[in-house]
PDB file of C-alpha atoms in Angstrom:
ATOM      1  CA  ARG A 143      51.365  45.172  35.240  1.00  0.00           C
ATOM      2  CA  PHE A 144      53.417  44.390  32.142  1.00  0.00           C
ATOM      3  CA  ALA A 145      52.041  40.886  31.582  1.00  0.00           C
ATOM      4  CA  GLY A 146      50.057  40.488  28.389  1.00  0.00           C
ATOM      5  CA  ARG A 147      51.089  43.885  27.034  1.00  0.00           C
ATOM      6  CA  HIS A 148      52.693  44.753  23.710  1.00  0.00           C
ATOM      7  CA  GLY A 149      56.177  46.254  23.709  1.00  0.00           C
ATOM      8  CA  VAL A 150      54.688  49.582  22.580  1.00  0.00           C
ATOM      9  CA  GLU A 151      52.429  49.586  25.629  1.00  0.00           C
ATOM     10  CA  HIS A 152      55.391  48.789  27.880  1.00  0.00           C
ATOM     11  CA  ASN A 153      57.234  51.840  26.599  1.00  0.00           C
ATOM     12  CA  VAL A 154      54.265  54.173  26.908  1.00  0.00           C
ATOM     13  CA  LEU A 155      53.916  53.261  30.585  1.00  0.00           C
ATOM     14  CA  LEU A 156      57.305  54.877  31.174  1.00  0.00           C
ATOM     15  CA  PHE A 157      55.760  58.253  30.369  1.00  0.00           C
ATOM     16  CA  GLU A 158      52.949  58.064  32.936  1.00  0.00           C
ATOM     17  CA  PRO A 159      54.922  60.120  35.501  1.00  0.00           C
ATOM     18  CA  LEU A 160      54.921  62.913  32.896  1.00  0.00           C
ATOM     19  CA  GLY A 161      51.153  62.768  32.559  1.00  0.00           C
ATOM     20  CA  VAL A 162      51.106  60.842  29.282  1.00  0.00           C
ATOM     21  CA  THR A 163      48.263  58.317  29.436  1.00  0.00           C
ATOM     22  CA  GLY A 164      45.836  56.560  27.150  1.00  0.00           C
ATOM     23  CA  PRO A 165      46.265  53.948  24.438  1.00  0.00           C
ATOM     24  CA  PRO A 166      49.363  54.402  22.255  1.00  0.00           C
ATOM     25  CA  PRO A 167      48.687  55.366  18.632  1.00  0.00           C
ATOM     26  CA  ALA A 168      49.728  53.410  15.557  1.00  0.00           C
ATOM     27  CA  LEU A 169      53.349  53.638  14.478  1.00  0.00           C
ATOM     28  CA  LYS A 170      54.256  56.186  11.819  1.00  0.00           C
ATOM     29  CA  VAL A 171      56.977  55.754   9.197  1.00  0.00           C
ATOM     30  CA  VAL A 172      57.294  58.226   6.324  1.00  0.00           C
ATOM     31  CA  ALA A 173      58.579  57.114   2.920  1.00  0.00           C
ATOM     32  CA  ASN A 174      60.463  59.263   0.419  1.00  0.00           C
ATOM     33  CA  PRO A 175      57.970  60.285  -2.322  1.00  0.00           C
ATOM     34  CA  SER A 176      60.572  60.196  -5.084  1.00  0.00           C
ATOM     35  CA  GLY A 177      61.782  56.749  -3.998  1.00  0.00           C
ATOM     36  CA  VAL A 178      58.228  55.443  -3.843  1.00  0.00           C
ATOM     37  CA  ALA A 179      57.563  56.797  -7.320  1.00  0.00           C
ATOM     38  CA  ARG A 180      60.605  54.948  -8.668  1.00  0.00           C
ATOM     39  CA  VAL A 181      59.467  51.630  -7.214  1.00  0.00           C
ATOM     40  CA  GLN A 182      55.910  52.155  -8.446  1.00  0.00           C
ATOM     41  CA  GLU A 183      57.206  52.856 -11.933  1.00  0.00           C
ATOM     42  CA  ILE A 184      59.162  49.603 -11.884  1.00  0.00           C
ATOM     43  CA  LEU A 185      56.121  47.654 -10.695  1.00  0.00           C
ATOM     44  CA  ASN A 186      53.673  49.221 -13.137  1.00  0.00           C
ATOM     45  CA  SER A 187      55.960  49.064 -16.167  1.00  0.00           C
ATOM     46  CA  ARG A 188      56.877  45.423 -15.613  1.00  0.00           C
ATOM     47  CA  LEU A 189      53.752  43.979 -14.060  1.00  0.00           C
ATOM     48  CA  GLY A 190      50.760  46.141 -14.844  1.00  0.00           C
ATOM     49  CA  SER A 191      48.116  46.942 -12.245  1.00  0.00           C
ATOM     50  CA  ALA A 192      47.105  44.430  -9.551  1.00  0.00           C
ATOM     51  CA  PRO A 193      47.027  44.045  -5.759  1.00  0.00           C
ATOM     52  CA  THR A 194      50.646  43.993  -4.600  1.00  0.00           C
ATOM     53  CA  ILE A 195      51.840  41.559  -1.934  1.00  0.00           C
ATOM     54  CA  GLY A 196      55.245  42.091  -0.384  1.00  0.00           C
ATOM     55  CA  LEU A 197      57.202  38.916   0.345  1.00  0.00           C
ATOM     56  CA  HIS A 198      60.046  39.642   2.743  1.00  0.00           C
ATOM     57  CA  ILE A 199      62.031  36.424   2.974  1.00  0.00           C
ATOM     58  CA  SER A 200      64.813  37.265   5.448  1.00  0.00           C
ATOM     59  CA  ALA A 201      65.054  36.903   9.209  1.00  0.00           C
ATOM     60  CA  ARG A 202      67.972  37.393  11.553  1.00  0.00           C
ATOM     61  CA  LYS A 203      67.216  34.356  13.728  1.00  0.00           C
ATOM     62  CA  PRO A 204      67.272  30.882  12.111  1.00  0.00           C
ATOM     63  CA  PRO A 205      63.984  29.772  13.765  1.00  0.00           C
ATOM     64  CA  GLN A 206      62.272  32.665  11.976  1.00  0.00           C
ATOM     65  CA  ARG A 207      63.370  31.627   8.458  1.00  0.00           C
ATOM     66  CA  TRP A 208      60.665  30.044   6.271  1.00  0.00           C
ATOM     67  CA  PRO A 209      61.937  27.743   3.474  1.00  0.00           C
ATOM     68  CA  GLN A 210      62.189  29.169  -0.028  1.00  0.00           C
ATOM     69  CA  GLU A 211      60.048  26.361  -1.467  1.00  0.00           C
ATOM     70  CA  ARG A 212      57.121  27.540   0.644  1.00  0.00           C
ATOM     71  CA  PHE A 213      57.459  31.139  -0.484  1.00  0.00           C
ATOM     72  CA  ILE A 214      57.360  29.846  -4.064  1.00  0.00           C
ATOM     73  CA  GLU A 215      54.235  27.789  -3.469  1.00  0.00           C
ATOM     74  CA  LEU A 216      52.586  30.599  -1.519  1.00  0.00           C
ATOM     75  CA  ALA A 217      53.139  33.070  -4.348  1.00  0.00           C
ATOM     76  CA  HIS A 218      51.652  30.727  -6.928  1.00  0.00           C
ATOM     77  CA  GLN A 219      48.570  30.051  -4.828  1.00  0.00           C
ATOM     78  CA  LEU A 220      47.981  33.721  -4.012  1.00  0.00           C
ATOM     79  CA  HIS A 221      48.307  34.668  -7.655  1.00  0.00           C
ATOM     80  CA  LYS A 222      45.564  32.176  -8.508  1.00  0.00           C
ATOM     81  CA  LEU A 223      43.307  33.373  -5.698  1.00  0.00           C
ATOM     82  CA  LEU A 224      43.880  37.130  -5.819  1.00  0.00           C
ATOM     83  CA  GLY A 225      45.489  37.819  -9.181  1.00  0.00           C
ATOM     84  CA  ALA A 226      48.236  39.411  -7.089  1.00  0.00           C
ATOM     85  CA  ARG A 227      51.568  40.740  -8.197  1.00  0.00           C
ATOM     86  CA  PHE A 228      54.567  40.462  -5.876  1.00  0.00           C
ATOM     87  CA  LEU A 229      57.433  42.560  -4.605  1.00  0.00           C
ATOM     88  CA  LEU A 230      60.208  40.273  -3.373  1.00  0.00           C
ATOM     89  CA  LEU A 231      62.312  41.806  -0.597  1.00  0.00           C
ATOM     90  CA  TRP A 232      65.249  40.457   1.386  1.00  0.00           C
ATOM     91  CA  SER A 233      68.394  41.287   3.282  1.00  0.00           C
ATOM     92  CA  PRO A 234      71.052  41.672   0.539  1.00  0.00           C
ATOM     93  CA  GLY A 235      74.359  39.835   0.707  1.00  0.00           C
ATOM     94  CA  ALA A 236      75.928  36.408   0.680  1.00  0.00           C
ATOM     95  CA  HIS A 237      74.682  33.760   3.085  1.00  0.00           C
ATOM     96  CA  ASP A 238      78.209  33.231   4.449  1.00  0.00           C
ATOM     97  CA  ASP A 239      79.066  36.917   5.021  1.00  0.00           C
ATOM     98  CA  PRO A 240      80.501  36.958   8.580  1.00  0.00           C
ATOM     99  CA  ARG A 241      79.440  40.589   9.097  1.00  0.00           C
ATOM    100  CA  HIS A 242      75.763  40.021   8.291  1.00  0.00           C
ATOM    101  CA  PRO A 243      74.475  36.990   6.372  1.00  0.00           C
ATOM    102  CA  GLY A 244      72.274  37.884   3.435  1.00  0.00           C
ATOM    103  CA  ASP A 245      69.734  36.110   1.255  1.00  0.00           C
ATOM    104  CA  ASP A 246      70.811  36.874  -2.317  1.00  0.00           C
ATOM    105  CA  ASP A 247      70.897  33.161  -3.190  1.00  0.00           C
ATOM    106  CA  LYS A 248      67.479  32.515  -1.671  1.00  0.00           C
ATOM    107  CA  ALA A 249      65.958  35.520  -3.451  1.00  0.00           C
ATOM    108  CA  ASP A 250      67.465  34.444  -6.771  1.00  0.00           C
ATOM    109  CA  ALA A 251      66.073  30.922  -6.399  1.00  0.00           C
ATOM    110  CA  ILE A 252      62.595  32.231  -5.587  1.00  0.00           C
ATOM    111  CA  ALA A 253      62.631  34.717  -8.472  1.00  0.00           C
ATOM    112  CA  LYS A 254      63.661  31.996 -10.944  1.00  0.00           C
ATOM    113  CA  ALA A 255      60.970  29.611  -9.690  1.00  0.00           C
ATOM    114  CA  CYS A 256      58.375  32.398 -10.011  1.00  0.00           C
ATOM    115  CA  ILE A 257      59.313  33.496 -13.522  1.00  0.00           C
ATOM    116  CA  ASP A 258      55.747  32.650 -14.576  1.00  0.00           C
ATOM    117  CA  LEU A 259      54.357  35.142 -12.038  1.00  0.00           C
ATOM    118  CA  PRO A 260      54.214  38.959 -11.997  1.00  0.00           C
ATOM    119  CA  LEU A 261      57.080  39.416  -9.542  1.00  0.00           C
ATOM    120  CA  VAL A 262      59.767  42.053  -9.114  1.00  0.00           C
ATOM    121  CA  ALA A 263      62.821  41.254  -6.989  1.00  0.00           C
ATOM    122  CA  LEU A 264      63.946  44.488  -5.334  1.00  0.00           C
ATOM    123  CA  SER A 265      67.385  44.490  -3.741  1.00  0.00           C
ATOM    124  CA  THR A 266      67.303  47.065  -0.941  1.00  0.00           C
ATOM    125  CA  LEU A 267      70.816  48.156  -0.054  1.00  0.00           C
ATOM    126  CA  SER A 268      69.649  50.794   2.412  1.00  0.00           C
ATOM    127  CA  LEU A 269      66.919  51.201   4.987  1.00  0.00           C
ATOM    128  CA  ARG A 270      65.454  54.016   2.906  1.00  0.00           C
ATOM    129  CA  GLN A 271      65.141  51.756  -0.128  1.00  0.00           C
ATOM    130  CA  LEU A 272      63.383  49.125   1.976  1.00  0.00           C
ATOM    131  CA  ILE A 273      60.911  51.705   3.291  1.00  0.00           C
ATOM    132  CA  ASP A 274      60.223  52.983  -0.231  1.00  0.00           C
ATOM    133  CA  GLY A 275      59.535  49.439  -1.408  1.00  0.00           C
ATOM    134  CA  LEU A 276      57.258  48.645   1.518  1.00  0.00           C
ATOM    135  CA  ALA A 277      55.292  51.826   0.840  1.00  0.00           C
ATOM    136  CA  CYS A 278      54.277  50.376  -2.546  1.00  0.00           C
ATOM    137  CA  ILE A 279      52.672  47.161  -1.321  1.00  0.00           C
ATOM    138  CA  ASP A 280      49.072  46.456  -0.312  1.00  0.00           C
ATOM    139  CA  LEU A 281      49.811  43.568   2.062  1.00  0.00           C
ATOM    140  CA  MET A 282      52.950  42.204   3.713  1.00  0.00           C
ATOM    141  CA  PHE A 283      53.941  38.574   4.318  1.00  0.00           C
ATOM    142  CA  CYS A 284      57.079  38.202   6.430  1.00  0.00           C
ATOM    143  CA  SER A 285      58.666  36.893   9.577  1.00  0.00           C
ATOM    144  CA  ASP A 286      58.758  38.832  12.825  1.00  0.00           C
ATOM    145  CA  GLY A 287      61.521  41.411  12.510  1.00  0.00           C
ATOM    146  CA  GLY A 288      62.433  44.950  11.613  1.00  0.00           C
ATOM    147  CA  ALA A 289      60.810  44.889   8.158  1.00  0.00           C
ATOM    148  CA  MET A 290      57.532  43.818   9.761  1.00  0.00           C
ATOM    149  CA  HIS A 291      57.537  46.813  12.087  1.00  0.00           C
ATOM    150  CA  LEU A 292      58.448  49.174   9.247  1.00  0.00           C
ATOM    151  CA  ALA A 293      55.495  47.856   7.255  1.00  0.00           C
ATOM    152  CA  ALA A 294      53.248  48.437  10.271  1.00  0.00           C
ATOM    153  CA  GLY A 295      54.583  51.978  10.529  1.00  0.00           C
ATOM    154  CA  LEU A 296      53.537  52.493   6.911  1.00  0.00           C
ATOM    155  CA  GLY A 297      50.033  51.254   7.724  1.00  0.00           C
ATOM    156  CA  LYS A 298      50.292  47.992   5.788  1.00  0.00           C
ATOM    157  CA  PRO A 299      48.198  44.938   6.726  1.00  0.00           C
ATOM    158  CA  ILE A 300      50.480  42.062   7.668  1.00  0.00           C
ATOM    159  CA  VAL A 301      50.666  38.297   7.958  1.00  0.00           C
ATOM    160  CA  ALA A 302      53.630  37.495  10.190  1.00  0.00           C
ATOM    161  CA  LEU A 303      55.458  34.258  10.910  1.00  0.00           C
ATOM    162  CA  PHE A 304      56.522  33.848  14.533  1.00  0.00           C
ATOM    163  CA  GLY A 305      58.951  31.215  15.781  1.00  0.00           C
ATOM    164  CA  ASN A 306      60.836  31.687  19.039  1.00  0.00           C
ATOM    165  CA  SER A 307      59.574  35.197  19.775  1.00  0.00           C
ATOM    166  CA  ASP A 308      56.479  36.252  21.695  1.00  0.00           C
ATOM    167  CA  PRO A 309      53.728  37.768  19.505  1.00  0.00           C
ATOM    168  CA  THR A 310      52.075  39.245  22.588  1.00  0.00           C
ATOM    169  CA  ILE A 311      55.043  41.614  22.819  1.00  0.00           C
ATOM    170  CA  TRP A 312      56.234  41.808  19.215  1.00  0.00           C
ATOM    171  CA  ARG A 313      53.170  41.440  16.959  1.00  0.00           C
ATOM    172  CA  PRO A 314      52.456  44.182  14.386  1.00  0.00           C
ATOM    173  CA  TRP A 315      51.070  47.243  16.111  1.00  0.00           C
ATOM    174  CA  GLY A 316      48.147  49.316  14.905  1.00  0.00           C
ATOM    175  CA  VAL A 317      47.361  47.526  11.621  1.00  0.00           C
ATOM    176  CA  PRO A 318      45.166  44.602  10.532  1.00  0.00           C
ATOM    177  CA  HIS A 319      47.218  41.438  10.894  1.00  0.00           C
ATOM    178  CA  ARG A 320      47.363  37.709  11.476  1.00  0.00           C
ATOM    179  CA  VAL A 321      50.103  35.935  13.412  1.00  0.00           C
ATOM    180  CA  LEU A 322      51.173  32.420  12.422  1.00  0.00           C
ATOM    181  CA  GLN A 323      52.877  30.540  15.246  1.00  0.00           C
ATOM    182  CA  VAL A 324      52.798  26.762  15.642  1.00  0.00           C
ATOM    183  CA  SER A 325      56.001  26.142  17.586  1.00  0.00           C
ATOM    184  CA  ASP A 326      59.309  27.847  18.260  1.00  0.00           C
ATOM    185  CA  ASN A 327      60.272  27.403  14.600  1.00  0.00           C
ATOM    186  CA  VAL A 328      58.416  28.867  11.604  1.00  0.00           C
ATOM    187  CA  TYR A 329      59.295  25.736   9.624  1.00  0.00           C
ATOM    188  CA  ASP A 330      56.212  24.189  11.208  1.00  0.00           C
ATOM    189  CA  VAL A 331      53.886  26.728   9.574  1.00  0.00           C
ATOM    190  CA  THR A 332      52.347  25.186   6.456  1.00  0.00           C
ATOM    191  CA  VAL A 333      51.652  26.869   3.145  1.00  0.00           C
ATOM    192  CA  GLU A 334      47.970  26.100   3.630  1.00  0.00           C
ATOM    193  CA  ALA A 335      47.926  28.026   6.904  1.00  0.00           C
ATOM    194  CA  ALA A 336      49.789  30.919   5.305  1.00  0.00           C
ATOM    195  CA  VAL A 337      47.349  31.108   2.388  1.00  0.00           C
ATOM    196  CA  ALA A 338      44.382  31.056   4.758  1.00  0.00           C
ATOM    197  CA  ALA A 339      45.862  33.864   6.866  1.00  0.00           C
ATOM    198  CA  VAL A 340      46.613  36.036   3.835  1.00  0.00           C
ATOM    199  CA  MET A 341      43.120  35.514   2.472  1.00  0.00           C
ATOM    200  CA  ALA A 342      41.626  36.417   5.866  1.00  0.00           C
ATOM    201  CA  VAL A 343      43.569  39.683   6.017  1.00  0.00           C
ATOM    202  CA  ALA A 344      42.763  40.378   2.360  1.00  0.00           C
ATOM    203  CA  THR A 345      39.091  40.052   3.260  1.00  0.00           C
ATOM    204  CA  ASP A 346      39.515  42.333   6.285  1.00  0.00           C
ATOM    205  CA  VAL A 347      41.002  45.111   4.135  1.00  0.00           C
ATOM    206  CA  ALA A 348      38.874  44.433   1.018  1.00  0.00           C
ATOM    207  CA  LEU A 349      41.897  43.466  -1.100  1.00  0.00           C
ATOM    208  CA  ARG A 350      40.339  41.935  -4.198  1.00  0.00           C
ATOM    209  CA  ARG A 351      41.296  40.372  -7.474  1.00  0.00           C
ATOM    210  CA  ASN A 352      41.270  42.889 -10.300  1.00  0.00           C
ATOM    211  CA  PRO A 353      38.312  42.522 -12.689  1.00  0.00           C
TER     212      PRO A 353
END
């Protein structure tokens, strides 16, 4: 009965004895309007107006971590194709923090390599700040994880990298999306495949280059 079902569908089945039936709705996450306004002001003042792609570069599990060089190449190609601007997001902290490894070094390297692109690196020290940032994007590129599900809850179209997790259970719920999974490690996903997936979702949601 549970085979082939998303995790959301699994959970909804628990409520059948209470008379709750039917397909589960999309997730719903609500951002803080004042926080969203602050991020939008940063984006607009620094980058002008353009489709905004969120690049979330962190993942808890090593097989879900895409190399920084590929994020850099992806951003350059998408800027050429879509005229996009970028919001760079990550889990803050040092990579060797025993409490929770962060990606400050990786984010800094990507930001420096993308200095020729319209990109804002937004350090999110709280869950609320992450939600406010995600609320400002038009499309999300990330690995499977909490940020992906938050973006889905905000109604954002998503391209998600999957390594050693099952997209049948964990794929984005209720939003246009593409899943990229080649093996049990996202390292095997090429930039070319990522670009193609982003462009496909951009077409689905009519995300276009500014005139």
